[in-house]
Amino acid sequence: MNSSTYYKARLARFYGTPDALSLPAVERARRILSHLEPVMVSSADEIPPQHRNLRTLFVTSFRGAPLAPCPGTRVHRCCNYYTVDLYAGCPLGCTYCIMQSYLESSPVTVYADPSPAIAAIRAQALADPLIPLRVGTGETGDSLLFDPLFDLTRRYIGELADLPNVYFEAKTKTAYVDHLLDVPQKGNAVIGFSVNVQQAATEEGASAPLRERIAAASRAAEAGFLVAFHFDPLFRMAEADYRAVAAQLAAAVPARQVAWVSLGSMRYTPGLRAHIDRPYIHDEFVGCADGKYRYIQRERVALYRAVVDALVEHFESRPPIYLCMESEAVWERVFGALPDEMPELEALFAGAPPRKEGQRCGR
Ligand code: SF4
């Protein structure tokens, strides 16, 4: 589905604060969403309860912390990733989405003034110019689902392009990249794609089919972007098919343009568990030290190894591959090493908080 069709079919209401409604990004969205009349409110609290859902857009200028470390966990290896809020809330409807447990009755919020976040990223990058700064917008929503409307990612990319240590990532399950392809200065901007096997399509709601995401990755790479792939969440259902996905990625994007590949297995918090009524949830999961439930360790290790082996086999040179929210025990069993012992990860993990004595999760 192209983006205009999607917005017409899925968006029913448009609210905004007075300071946001005159921002250039919002004026652009208003022109495209000509079927919706914006309603001015002083805050999201003024939106009637029956409209607080994912068919409602709420635009505001930014008011919270402009740049924050990714909420890694106490016991898992941190990958030195920062996040900025750009789009909060996502109607794509993945059955495993953690946001179901805390953003149930909220509109899709758009932080339409990126200036404070861009200034914070610049300040941090310039204060430590030898430390790579990875920062992404995909923590609280899909980075590109609403971006053809607001075109905010273009500003981040353009205004950070002169900083060689900044890797700004827009992470998506859509194929909405075409509005960005002509950005003149791309710097180290990364377009990241979550990928999964075809069998998982029923768990990913209105996300683009895998073949469309891969085609979009190919277009982004051809236009000169770095590309990332996130195998997350890996399900136990289809080890062989994950190998086939790895082969498709290698055929679509040259290894030199792959910034990184991350792997994470299906996991859930007790709060999220109550929202999932799908067959995969009845698999065998164990509680980990961070309070999340994951497949037992040997199953996760087997899944990760299968994908890593396929990536190494199919890409002409090995891209940086890392595990998301995993214990040191699992790192050692998958790679035989921790990230700070792997030369290809040195640049990505440089600046990560030092490991503390005894900071291990056996599971
Ligand atoms: S695309 Fe990401 S943010 Fe959107 S529903 Fe799926 S998991 Fe949640």
mmCIF file of C-alpha atoms and ligand atoms in Angstrom:
data_model
loop_
_atom_site.group_PDB
_atom_site.id
_atom_site.type_symbol
_atom_site.label_atom_id
_atom_site.label_comp_id
_atom_site.label_asym_id
_atom_site.label_seq_id
_atom_site.Cartn_x
_atom_site.Cartn_y
_atom_site.Cartn_z
ATOM 1 C CA MET A 1 0.000 0.000 0.000
ATOM 2 C CA ASN A 2 1.487 3.385 -0.886
ATOM 3 C CA SER A 3 1.722 5.958 1.857
ATOM 4 C CA SER A 4 -1.114 8.268 0.678
ATOM 5 C CA THR A 5 -3.563 5.370 0.435
ATOM 6 C CA TYR A 6 -2.485 4.184 3.864
ATOM 7 C CA TYR A 7 -3.030 7.587 5.503
ATOM 8 C CA LYS A 8 -6.434 8.054 3.877
ATOM 9 C CA ALA A 9 -7.556 4.610 5.018
ATOM 10 C CA ARG A 10 -6.103 4.674 8.537
ATOM 11 C CA LEU A 11 -6.094 8.243 9.832
ATOM 12 C CA ALA A 12 -9.372 9.620 11.102
ATOM 13 C CA ARG A 13 -8.442 12.649 13.233
ATOM 14 C CA PHE A 14 -5.734 15.291 13.491
ATOM 15 C CA TYR A 15 -5.014 17.200 16.729
ATOM 16 C CA GLY A 16 -2.158 19.578 17.436
ATOM 17 C CA THR A 17 -0.839 22.127 19.873
ATOM 18 C CA PRO A 18 -0.781 25.767 18.665
ATOM 19 C CA ASP A 19 3.042 25.914 18.664
ATOM 20 C CA ALA A 20 3.202 22.830 16.436
ATOM 21 C CA LEU A 21 0.468 23.546 13.921
ATOM 22 C CA SER A 22 2.492 26.281 12.205
ATOM 23 C CA LEU A 23 5.750 24.296 11.975
ATOM 24 C CA PRO A 24 6.829 23.601 8.371
ATOM 25 C CA ALA A 25 6.612 19.831 8.842
ATOM 26 C CA VAL A 26 3.028 20.095 10.078
ATOM 27 C CA GLU A 27 2.002 22.469 7.310
ATOM 28 C CA ARG A 28 3.293 19.902 4.834
ATOM 29 C CA ALA A 29 1.267 17.129 6.518
ATOM 30 C CA ARG A 30 -1.845 19.313 6.561
ATOM 31 C CA ARG A 31 -1.575 19.803 2.792
ATOM 32 C CA ILE A 32 -1.375 16.036 2.246
ATOM 33 C CA LEU A 33 -4.085 15.204 4.801
ATOM 34 C CA SER A 34 -6.558 17.595 3.224
ATOM 35 C CA HIS A 35 -9.414 15.283 4.280
ATOM 36 C CA LEU A 36 -8.720 16.008 7.978
ATOM 37 C CA GLU A 37 -9.343 19.353 9.666
ATOM 38 C CA PRO A 38 -6.781 19.870 12.484
ATOM 39 C CA VAL A 39 -8.222 20.569 15.935
ATOM 40 C CA MET A 40 -6.167 22.746 18.268
ATOM 41 C CA VAL A 41 -5.606 21.486 21.831
ATOM 42 C CA SER A 42 -3.204 22.678 24.506
ATOM 43 C CA SER A 43 -2.071 19.112 25.300
ATOM 44 C CA ALA A 44 -2.923 15.480 24.547
ATOM 45 C CA ASP A 45 -5.031 15.454 27.721
ATOM 46 C CA GLU A 46 -7.620 17.580 25.914
ATOM 47 C CA ILE A 47 -8.198 14.942 23.241
ATOM 48 C CA PRO A 48 -11.534 13.252 24.014
ATOM 49 C CA PRO A 49 -10.997 9.732 25.414
ATOM 50 C CA GLN A 50 -12.894 8.146 22.488
ATOM 51 C CA HIS A 51 -10.296 9.694 20.106
ATOM 52 C CA ARG A 52 -7.209 8.554 22.017
ATOM 53 C CA ASN A 53 -6.242 5.725 19.715
ATOM 54 C CA LEU A 54 -3.956 4.954 16.801
ATOM 55 C CA ARG A 55 -6.310 6.430 14.178
ATOM 56 C CA THR A 56 -5.607 9.858 15.667
ATOM 57 C CA LEU A 57 -2.539 11.980 14.948
ATOM 58 C CA PHE A 58 -1.365 14.402 17.619
ATOM 59 C CA VAL A 59 1.398 16.835 16.676
ATOM 60 C CA THR A 60 3.360 18.783 19.218
ATOM 61 C CA SER A 61 6.718 20.503 19.439
ATOM 62 C CA PHE A 62 9.173 18.568 21.520
ATOM 63 C CA ARG A 63 9.074 18.948 25.307
ATOM 64 C CA GLY A 64 10.888 15.950 26.852
ATOM 65 C CA ALA A 65 14.520 14.798 27.016
ATOM 66 C CA PRO A 66 15.939 15.320 23.523
ATOM 67 C CA LEU A 67 18.466 12.439 23.584
ATOM 68 C CA ALA A 68 18.537 9.381 25.833
ATOM 69 C CA PRO A 69 20.513 6.138 26.036
ATOM 70 C CA CYS A 70 18.565 3.154 24.718
ATOM 71 C CA PRO A 71 16.855 1.466 27.665
ATOM 72 C CA GLY A 72 19.238 -1.494 27.636
ATOM 73 C CA THR A 73 19.147 -3.644 30.673
ATOM 74 C CA ARG A 74 21.097 -4.008 33.840
ATOM 75 C CA VAL A 75 22.318 -7.491 32.999
ATOM 76 C CA HIS A 76 22.678 -7.474 29.225
ATOM 77 C CA ARG A 77 25.406 -6.136 27.001
ATOM 78 C CA CYS A 78 24.699 -2.562 26.023
ATOM 79 C CA CYS A 79 25.286 -1.782 22.346
ATOM 80 C CA ASN A 80 25.842 1.925 22.903
ATOM 81 C CA TYR A 81 22.735 3.157 21.156
ATOM 82 C CA TYR A 82 20.887 6.408 21.792
ATOM 83 C CA THR A 83 17.325 7.278 20.953
ATOM 84 C CA VAL A 84 15.362 10.413 20.158
ATOM 85 C CA ASP A 85 11.570 10.583 20.141
ATOM 86 C CA LEU A 86 10.148 11.467 16.758
ATOM 87 C CA TYR A 87 7.014 9.350 16.233
ATOM 88 C CA ALA A 88 5.456 7.750 19.353
ATOM 89 C CA GLY A 89 2.798 5.122 18.836
ATOM 90 C CA CYS A 90 2.463 2.782 15.897
ATOM 91 C CA PRO A 91 -0.644 1.388 14.235
ATOM 92 C CA LEU A 92 1.136 -1.334 12.235
ATOM 93 C CA GLY A 93 -0.169 -3.829 14.777
ATOM 94 C CA CYS A 94 2.582 -6.388 15.397
ATOM 95 C CA THR A 95 1.231 -8.993 17.812
ATOM 96 C CA TYR A 96 4.480 -8.944 19.826
ATOM 97 C CA CYS A 97 4.797 -5.143 20.063
ATOM 98 C CA ILE A 98 5.874 -4.055 23.537
ATOM 99 C CA MET A 99 3.985 -0.778 23.121
ATOM 100 C CA GLN A 100 0.687 -2.630 23.510
ATOM 101 C CA SER A 101 1.498 -2.817 27.211
ATOM 102 C CA TYR A 102 1.901 0.925 27.740
ATOM 103 C CA LEU A 103 0.545 2.998 24.827
ATOM 104 C CA GLU A 104 -2.860 1.398 24.504
ATOM 105 C CA SER A 105 -5.002 4.508 24.721
ATOM 106 C CA SER A 106 -2.809 7.087 23.061
ATOM 107 C CA PRO A 107 -2.840 8.832 19.714
ATOM 108 C CA VAL A 108 0.160 8.622 17.389
ATOM 109 C CA THR A 109 2.257 11.527 18.655
ATOM 110 C CA VAL A 110 4.551 13.405 16.302
ATOM 111 C CA TYR A 111 7.310 15.533 17.818
ATOM 112 C CA ALA A 112 7.376 17.961 14.950
ATOM 113 C CA ASP A 113 10.237 20.215 15.989
ATOM 114 C CA PRO A 114 13.471 18.214 15.752
ATOM 115 C CA SER A 115 15.734 21.203 16.562
ATOM 116 C CA PRO A 116 16.348 20.353 20.275
ATOM 117 C CA ALA A 117 17.160 16.727 19.481
ATOM 118 C CA ILE A 118 19.469 17.654 16.611
ATOM 119 C CA ALA A 119 21.254 20.182 18.857
ATOM 120 C CA ALA A 120 21.670 17.540 21.594
ATOM 121 C CA ILE A 121 23.085 14.983 19.147
ATOM 122 C CA ARG A 122 25.497 17.555 17.712
ATOM 123 C CA ALA A 123 26.674 18.619 21.172
ATOM 124 C CA GLN A 124 27.347 15.043 22.258
ATOM 125 C CA ALA A 125 29.098 14.130 18.997
ATOM 126 C CA LEU A 126 31.312 17.206 19.063
ATOM 127 C CA ALA A 127 32.208 16.719 22.736
ATOM 128 C CA ASP A 128 33.642 13.270 21.920
ATOM 129 C CA PRO A 129 34.521 13.325 18.221
ATOM 130 C CA LEU A 130 36.430 10.031 18.312
ATOM 131 C CA ILE A 131 33.532 8.090 19.852
ATOM 132 C CA PRO A 132 30.919 6.835 17.355
ATOM 133 C CA LEU A 133 27.424 7.986 18.296
ATOM 134 C CA ARG A 134 24.649 5.674 17.101
ATOM 135 C CA VAL A 135 21.257 7.250 17.463
ATOM 136 C CA GLY A 136 17.861 6.171 16.195
ATOM 137 C CA THR A 137 14.220 7.229 16.133
ATOM 138 C CA GLY A 138 12.636 3.784 16.124
ATOM 139 C CA GLU A 139 12.284 3.173 19.861
ATOM 140 C CA THR A 140 8.694 4.371 20.342
ATOM 141 C CA GLY A 141 7.295 3.865 16.863
ATOM 142 C CA ASP A 142 8.168 3.168 13.255
ATOM 143 C CA SER A 143 10.663 5.770 12.021
ATOM 144 C CA LEU A 144 9.283 6.017 8.490
ATOM 145 C CA LEU A 145 5.586 5.099 8.618
ATOM 146 C CA PHE A 146 4.502 8.742 8.881
ATOM 147 C CA ASP A 147 7.668 10.284 7.507
ATOM 148 C CA PRO A 148 6.367 10.856 3.947
ATOM 149 C CA LEU A 149 3.806 13.147 5.642
ATOM 150 C CA PHE A 150 6.146 15.154 7.855
ATOM 151 C CA ASP A 151 9.537 14.658 6.165
ATOM 152 C CA LEU A 152 11.294 15.062 9.527
ATOM 153 C CA THR A 153 13.934 12.391 8.972
ATOM 154 C CA ARG A 154 15.340 14.495 6.119
ATOM 155 C CA ARG A 155 16.163 17.252 8.617
ATOM 156 C CA TYR A 156 17.981 14.882 10.958
ATOM 157 C CA ILE A 157 19.995 13.402 8.117
ATOM 158 C CA GLY A 158 20.880 16.747 6.518
ATOM 159 C CA GLU A 159 21.796 18.520 9.735
ATOM 160 C CA LEU A 160 23.946 15.657 11.047
ATOM 161 C CA ALA A 161 25.671 14.772 7.780
ATOM 162 C CA ASP A 162 28.810 16.786 8.535
ATOM 163 C CA LEU A 163 29.565 14.792 11.703
ATOM 164 C CA PRO A 164 31.691 11.737 10.818
ATOM 165 C CA ASN A 165 31.111 10.035 14.168
ATOM 166 C CA VAL A 166 27.278 10.195 14.006
ATOM 167 C CA TYR A 167 25.325 7.208 12.676
ATOM 168 C CA PHE A 168 21.711 8.341 12.584
ATOM 169 C CA GLU A 169 19.310 5.443 11.984
ATOM 170 C CA ALA A 170 15.690 5.459 10.814
ATOM 171 C CA LYS A 171 14.293 1.994 11.531
ATOM 172 C CA THR A 172 11.199 0.695 9.764
ATOM 173 C CA LYS A 173 8.933 -2.171 8.783
ATOM 174 C CA THR A 174 7.627 -0.179 5.834
ATOM 175 C CA ALA A 175 9.028 0.411 2.364
ATOM 176 C CA TYR A 176 8.566 4.198 2.659
ATOM 177 C CA VAL A 177 12.057 5.351 1.693
ATOM 178 C CA ASP A 178 11.484 7.093 -1.612
ATOM 179 C CA HIS A 179 10.934 10.561 -0.122
ATOM 180 C CA LEU A 180 14.479 10.373 1.283
ATOM 181 C CA LEU A 181 16.424 9.089 -1.698
ATOM 182 C CA ASP A 182 17.320 12.566 -3.003
ATOM 183 C CA VAL A 183 18.705 13.882 0.309
ATOM 184 C CA PRO A 184 21.916 15.448 -0.994
ATOM 185 C CA GLN A 185 24.226 15.016 2.022
ATOM 186 C CA LYS A 186 23.637 11.657 3.654
ATOM 187 C CA GLY A 187 26.698 11.475 5.930
ATOM 188 C CA ASN A 188 26.535 8.182 7.813
ATOM 189 C CA ALA A 189 22.737 8.030 7.844
ATOM 190 C CA VAL A 190 21.421 4.480 8.114
ATOM 191 C CA ILE A 191 18.057 3.192 6.925
ATOM 192 C CA GLY A 192 17.317 0.165 9.115
ATOM 193 C CA PHE A 193 14.833 -2.566 8.195
ATOM 194 C CA SER A 194 13.330 -5.099 10.573
ATOM 195 C CA VAL A 195 13.210 -8.402 8.720
ATOM 196 C CA ASN A 196 11.547 -11.698 9.444
ATOM 197 C CA VAL A 197 10.481 -14.890 7.715
ATOM 198 C CA GLN A 198 7.340 -15.059 5.593
ATOM 199 C CA GLN A 199 5.650 -17.243 8.242
ATOM 200 C CA ALA A 200 5.863 -14.315 10.649
ATOM 201 C CA ALA A 201 3.916 -11.997 8.322
ATOM 202 C CA THR A 202 0.694 -12.726 10.201
ATOM 203 C CA GLU A 203 2.375 -11.420 13.370
ATOM 204 C CA GLU A 204 3.352 -8.106 11.771
ATOM 205 C CA GLY A 205 -0.044 -6.605 10.975
ATOM 206 C CA ALA A 206 0.042 -3.948 8.257
ATOM 207 C CA SER A 207 3.846 -3.945 7.893
ATOM 208 C CA ALA A 208 5.188 -4.152 4.350
ATOM 209 C CA PRO A 209 5.793 -7.674 3.026
ATOM 210 C CA LEU A 210 9.405 -8.791 3.310
ATOM 211 C CA ARG A 211 10.030 -8.537 -0.436
ATOM 212 C CA GLU A 212 8.963 -4.863 -0.379
ATOM 213 C CA ARG A 213 11.234 -4.088 2.575
ATOM 214 C CA ILE A 214 14.156 -5.747 0.810
ATOM 215 C CA ALA A 215 13.416 -3.853 -2.410
ATOM 216 C CA ALA A 216 13.314 -0.619 -0.381
ATOM 217 C CA ALA A 217 16.662 -1.513 1.217
ATOM 218 C CA SER A 218 18.084 -1.987 -2.239
ATOM 219 C CA ARG A 219 16.796 1.433 -3.384
ATOM 220 C CA ALA A 220 18.201 3.093 -0.260
ATOM 221 C CA ALA A 221 21.613 1.513 -0.833
ATOM 222 C CA GLU A 222 21.602 2.485 -4.512
ATOM 223 C CA ALA A 223 20.870 6.065 -3.478
ATOM 224 C CA GLY A 224 23.964 6.005 -1.255
ATOM 225 C CA PHE A 225 22.566 5.255 2.205
ATOM 226 C CA LEU A 226 24.039 2.819 4.649
ATOM 227 C CA VAL A 227 21.510 0.094 5.437
ATOM 228 C CA ALA A 228 20.957 -1.978 8.592
ATOM 229 C CA PHE A 229 18.966 -5.149 9.126
ATOM 230 C CA HIS A 230 17.312 -6.239 12.348
ATOM 231 C CA PHE A 231 16.302 -9.877 12.689
ATOM 232 C CA ASP A 232 14.024 -9.155 15.609
ATOM 233 C CA PRO A 233 12.174 -10.991 16.966
ATOM 234 C CA LEU A 234 13.509 -14.314 15.783
ATOM 235 C CA PHE A 235 10.932 -17.067 16.220
ATOM 236 C CA ARG A 236 11.826 -20.710 16.656
ATOM 237 C CA MET A 237 9.449 -21.679 13.880
ATOM 238 C CA ALA A 238 11.750 -21.484 10.893
ATOM 239 C CA GLU A 239 15.504 -21.710 11.204
ATOM 240 C CA ALA A 240 16.010 -22.730 7.555
ATOM 241 C CA ASP A 241 13.876 -19.848 6.343
ATOM 242 C CA TYR A 242 15.965 -17.338 8.258
ATOM 243 C CA ARG A 243 18.929 -18.609 6.274
ATOM 244 C CA ALA A 244 17.011 -17.896 3.073
ATOM 245 C CA VAL A 245 16.247 -14.345 4.257
ATOM 246 C CA ALA A 246 19.958 -13.781 4.892
ATOM 247 C CA ALA A 247 20.676 -14.872 1.317
ATOM 248 C CA GLN A 248 18.046 -12.449 -0.036
ATOM 249 C CA LEU A 249 19.555 -9.549 1.912
ATOM 250 C CA ALA A 250 23.035 -10.317 0.624
ATOM 251 C CA ALA A 251 21.707 -10.345 -2.937
ATOM 252 C CA ALA A 252 19.998 -6.968 -2.453
ATOM 253 C CA VAL A 253 22.602 -4.832 -0.670
ATOM 254 C CA PRO A 254 26.404 -4.872 -1.019
ATOM 255 C CA ALA A 255 28.207 -5.769 2.213
ATOM 256 C CA ARG A 256 30.133 -2.490 2.194
ATOM 257 C CA GLN A 257 26.848 -0.626 2.655
ATOM 258 C CA VAL A 258 25.579 -2.711 5.551
ATOM 259 C CA ALA A 259 26.210 -0.647 8.671
ATOM 260 C CA TRP A 260 25.194 -3.452 11.026
ATOM 261 C CA VAL A 261 22.904 -6.431 11.515
ATOM 262 C CA SER A 262 21.268 -7.042 14.893
ATOM 263 C CA LEU A 263 19.660 -10.232 16.149
ATOM 264 C CA GLY A 264 17.141 -10.551 18.948
ATOM 265 C CA SER A 265 14.902 -13.460 19.872
ATOM 266 C CA MET A 266 11.199 -13.338 20.796
ATOM 267 C CA ARG A 267 10.854 -11.958 24.317
ATOM 268 C CA TYR A 268 8.102 -10.491 26.417
ATOM 269 C CA THR A 269 7.457 -8.836 29.725
ATOM 270 C CA PRO A 270 4.687 -10.129 32.005
ATOM 271 C CA GLY A 271 2.723 -6.976 31.074
ATOM 272 C CA LEU A 272 2.971 -7.742 27.357
ATOM 273 C CA ARG A 273 2.074 -11.413 27.877
ATOM 274 C CA ALA A 274 -1.493 -10.436 28.728
ATOM 275 C CA HIS A 275 -1.891 -8.900 25.244
ATOM 276 C CA ILE A 276 -0.597 -11.837 23.206
ATOM 277 C CA ASP A 277 -2.999 -14.565 22.195
ATOM 278 C CA ARG A 278 -1.019 -16.227 19.427
ATOM 279 C CA PRO A 279 0.272 -19.807 19.059
ATOM 280 C CA TYR A 280 3.945 -18.823 19.430
ATOM 281 C CA ILE A 281 3.368 -17.671 22.999
ATOM 282 C CA HIS A 282 2.767 -21.275 24.086
ATOM 283 C CA ASP A 283 6.357 -22.230 23.200
ATOM 284 C CA GLU A 284 8.811 -22.820 26.039
ATOM 285 C CA PHE A 285 10.052 -19.548 27.564
ATOM 286 C CA VAL A 286 12.068 -18.937 30.726
ATOM 287 C CA GLY A 287 12.283 -15.891 32.955
ATOM 288 C CA CYS A 288 15.571 -13.971 32.709
ATOM 289 C CA ALA A 289 17.266 -11.711 35.215
ATOM 290 C CA ASP A 290 15.859 -8.578 33.552
ATOM 291 C CA GLY A 291 12.285 -9.773 34.135
ATOM 292 C CA LYS A 292 11.675 -10.699 30.471
ATOM 293 C CA TYR A 293 10.836 -14.146 29.176
ATOM 294 C CA ARG A 294 12.923 -15.689 26.407
ATOM 295 C CA TYR A 295 13.428 -19.066 24.731
ATOM 296 C CA ILE A 296 15.780 -21.240 26.742
ATOM 297 C CA GLN A 297 19.404 -20.421 26.135
ATOM 298 C CA ARG A 298 20.349 -23.368 23.908
ATOM 299 C CA GLU A 299 17.420 -22.609 21.577
ATOM 300 C CA ARG A 300 18.407 -18.948 21.287
ATOM 301 C CA VAL A 301 22.013 -19.835 20.653
ATOM 302 C CA ALA A 302 20.989 -22.273 17.885
ATOM 303 C CA LEU A 303 18.800 -19.632 16.222
ATOM 304 C CA TYR A 304 21.478 -16.940 16.415
ATOM 305 C CA ARG A 305 24.176 -19.259 15.106
ATOM 306 C CA ALA A 306 22.029 -20.293 12.149
ATOM 307 C CA VAL A 307 21.465 -16.667 11.132
ATOM 308 C CA VAL A 308 25.068 -15.601 11.749
ATOM 309 C CA ASP A 309 26.375 -18.528 9.691
ATOM 310 C CA ALA A 310 24.022 -17.683 6.824
ATOM 311 C CA LEU A 311 24.991 -13.992 6.874
ATOM 312 C CA VAL A 312 28.679 -14.866 6.829
ATOM 313 C CA GLU A 313 28.110 -17.388 4.048
ATOM 314 C CA HIS A 314 26.128 -15.084 1.758
ATOM 315 C CA PHE A 315 27.640 -11.604 2.194
ATOM 316 C CA GLU A 316 30.893 -11.171 0.327
ATOM 317 C CA SER A 317 32.452 -9.778 3.506
ATOM 318 C CA ARG A 318 31.199 -10.103 7.062
ATOM 319 C CA PRO A 319 29.016 -7.178 8.174
ATOM 320 C CA PRO A 320 29.089 -6.114 11.853
ATOM 321 C CA ILE A 321 26.639 -8.494 13.565
ATOM 322 C CA TYR A 322 25.539 -8.095 17.169
ATOM 323 C CA LEU A 323 22.970 -9.450 19.612
ATOM 324 C CA CYS A 324 20.263 -7.265 21.081
ATOM 325 C CA MET A 325 19.658 -7.550 24.839
ATOM 326 C CA GLU A 326 21.564 -10.768 25.349
ATOM 327 C CA SER A 327 23.713 -12.059 28.152
ATOM 328 C CA GLU A 328 27.470 -12.457 27.994
ATOM 329 C CA ALA A 329 26.987 -16.209 28.254
ATOM 330 C CA VAL A 330 25.010 -16.160 25.004
ATOM 331 C CA TRP A 331 27.518 -13.870 23.273
ATOM 332 C CA GLU A 332 30.281 -16.267 24.161
ATOM 333 C CA ARG A 333 28.342 -19.282 22.925
ATOM 334 C CA VAL A 334 27.349 -17.633 19.631
ATOM 335 C CA PHE A 335 30.537 -15.771 18.732
ATOM 336 C CA GLY A 336 33.126 -17.251 21.096
ATOM 337 C CA ALA A 337 33.798 -13.666 22.185
ATOM 338 C CA LEU A 338 32.312 -10.541 23.761
ATOM 339 C CA PRO A 339 31.754 -7.419 21.640
ATOM 340 C CA ASP A 340 34.849 -5.651 22.933
ATOM 341 C CA GLU A 341 36.900 -8.648 21.770
ATOM 342 C CA MET A 342 35.495 -8.547 18.207
ATOM 343 C CA PRO A 343 37.341 -6.128 15.901
ATOM 344 C CA GLU A 344 34.339 -5.606 13.584
ATOM 345 C CA LEU A 345 32.248 -4.380 16.530
ATOM 346 C CA GLU A 346 34.878 -2.097 18.004
ATOM 347 C CA ALA A 347 33.525 0.981 16.229
ATOM 348 C CA LEU A 348 29.906 0.266 17.172
ATOM 349 C CA PHE A 349 30.460 -0.552 20.820
ATOM 350 C CA ALA A 350 33.179 2.002 21.556
ATOM 351 C CA GLY A 351 31.873 4.234 24.312
ATOM 352 C CA ALA A 352 29.512 1.611 25.702
ATOM 353 C CA PRO A 353 29.448 1.650 29.500
ATOM 354 C CA PRO A 354 32.200 -0.587 30.891
ATOM 355 C CA ARG A 355 31.193 -4.035 32.019
ATOM 356 C CA LYS A 356 30.870 -4.343 35.785
ATOM 357 C CA GLU A 357 32.301 -7.214 37.760
ATOM 358 C CA GLY A 358 29.756 -9.989 38.160
ATOM 359 C CA GLN A 359 27.423 -8.477 35.558
ATOM 360 C CA ARG A 360 26.403 -11.726 33.998
ATOM 361 C CA CYS A 361 23.141 -13.358 33.160
ATOM 362 C CA GLY A 362 23.531 -17.093 32.904
ATOM 363 C CA ARG A 363 20.333 -17.478 30.925
HETATM 364 S S1 SF4 B 1 6.381 -1.882 13.702
HETATM 365 FE FE1 SF4 B 1 7.437 -1.842 15.675
HETATM 366 S S2 SF4 B 1 6.438 -0.193 16.798
HETATM 367 FE FE2 SF4 B 1 5.053 -0.742 15.084
HETATM 368 S S3 SF4 B 1 3.626 -2.269 15.928
HETATM 369 FE FE3 SF4 B 1 5.365 -3.372 15.007
HETATM 370 S S4 SF4 B 1 6.810 -3.724 16.726
HETATM 371 FE FE4 SF4 B 1 5.369 -2.094 17.351
#
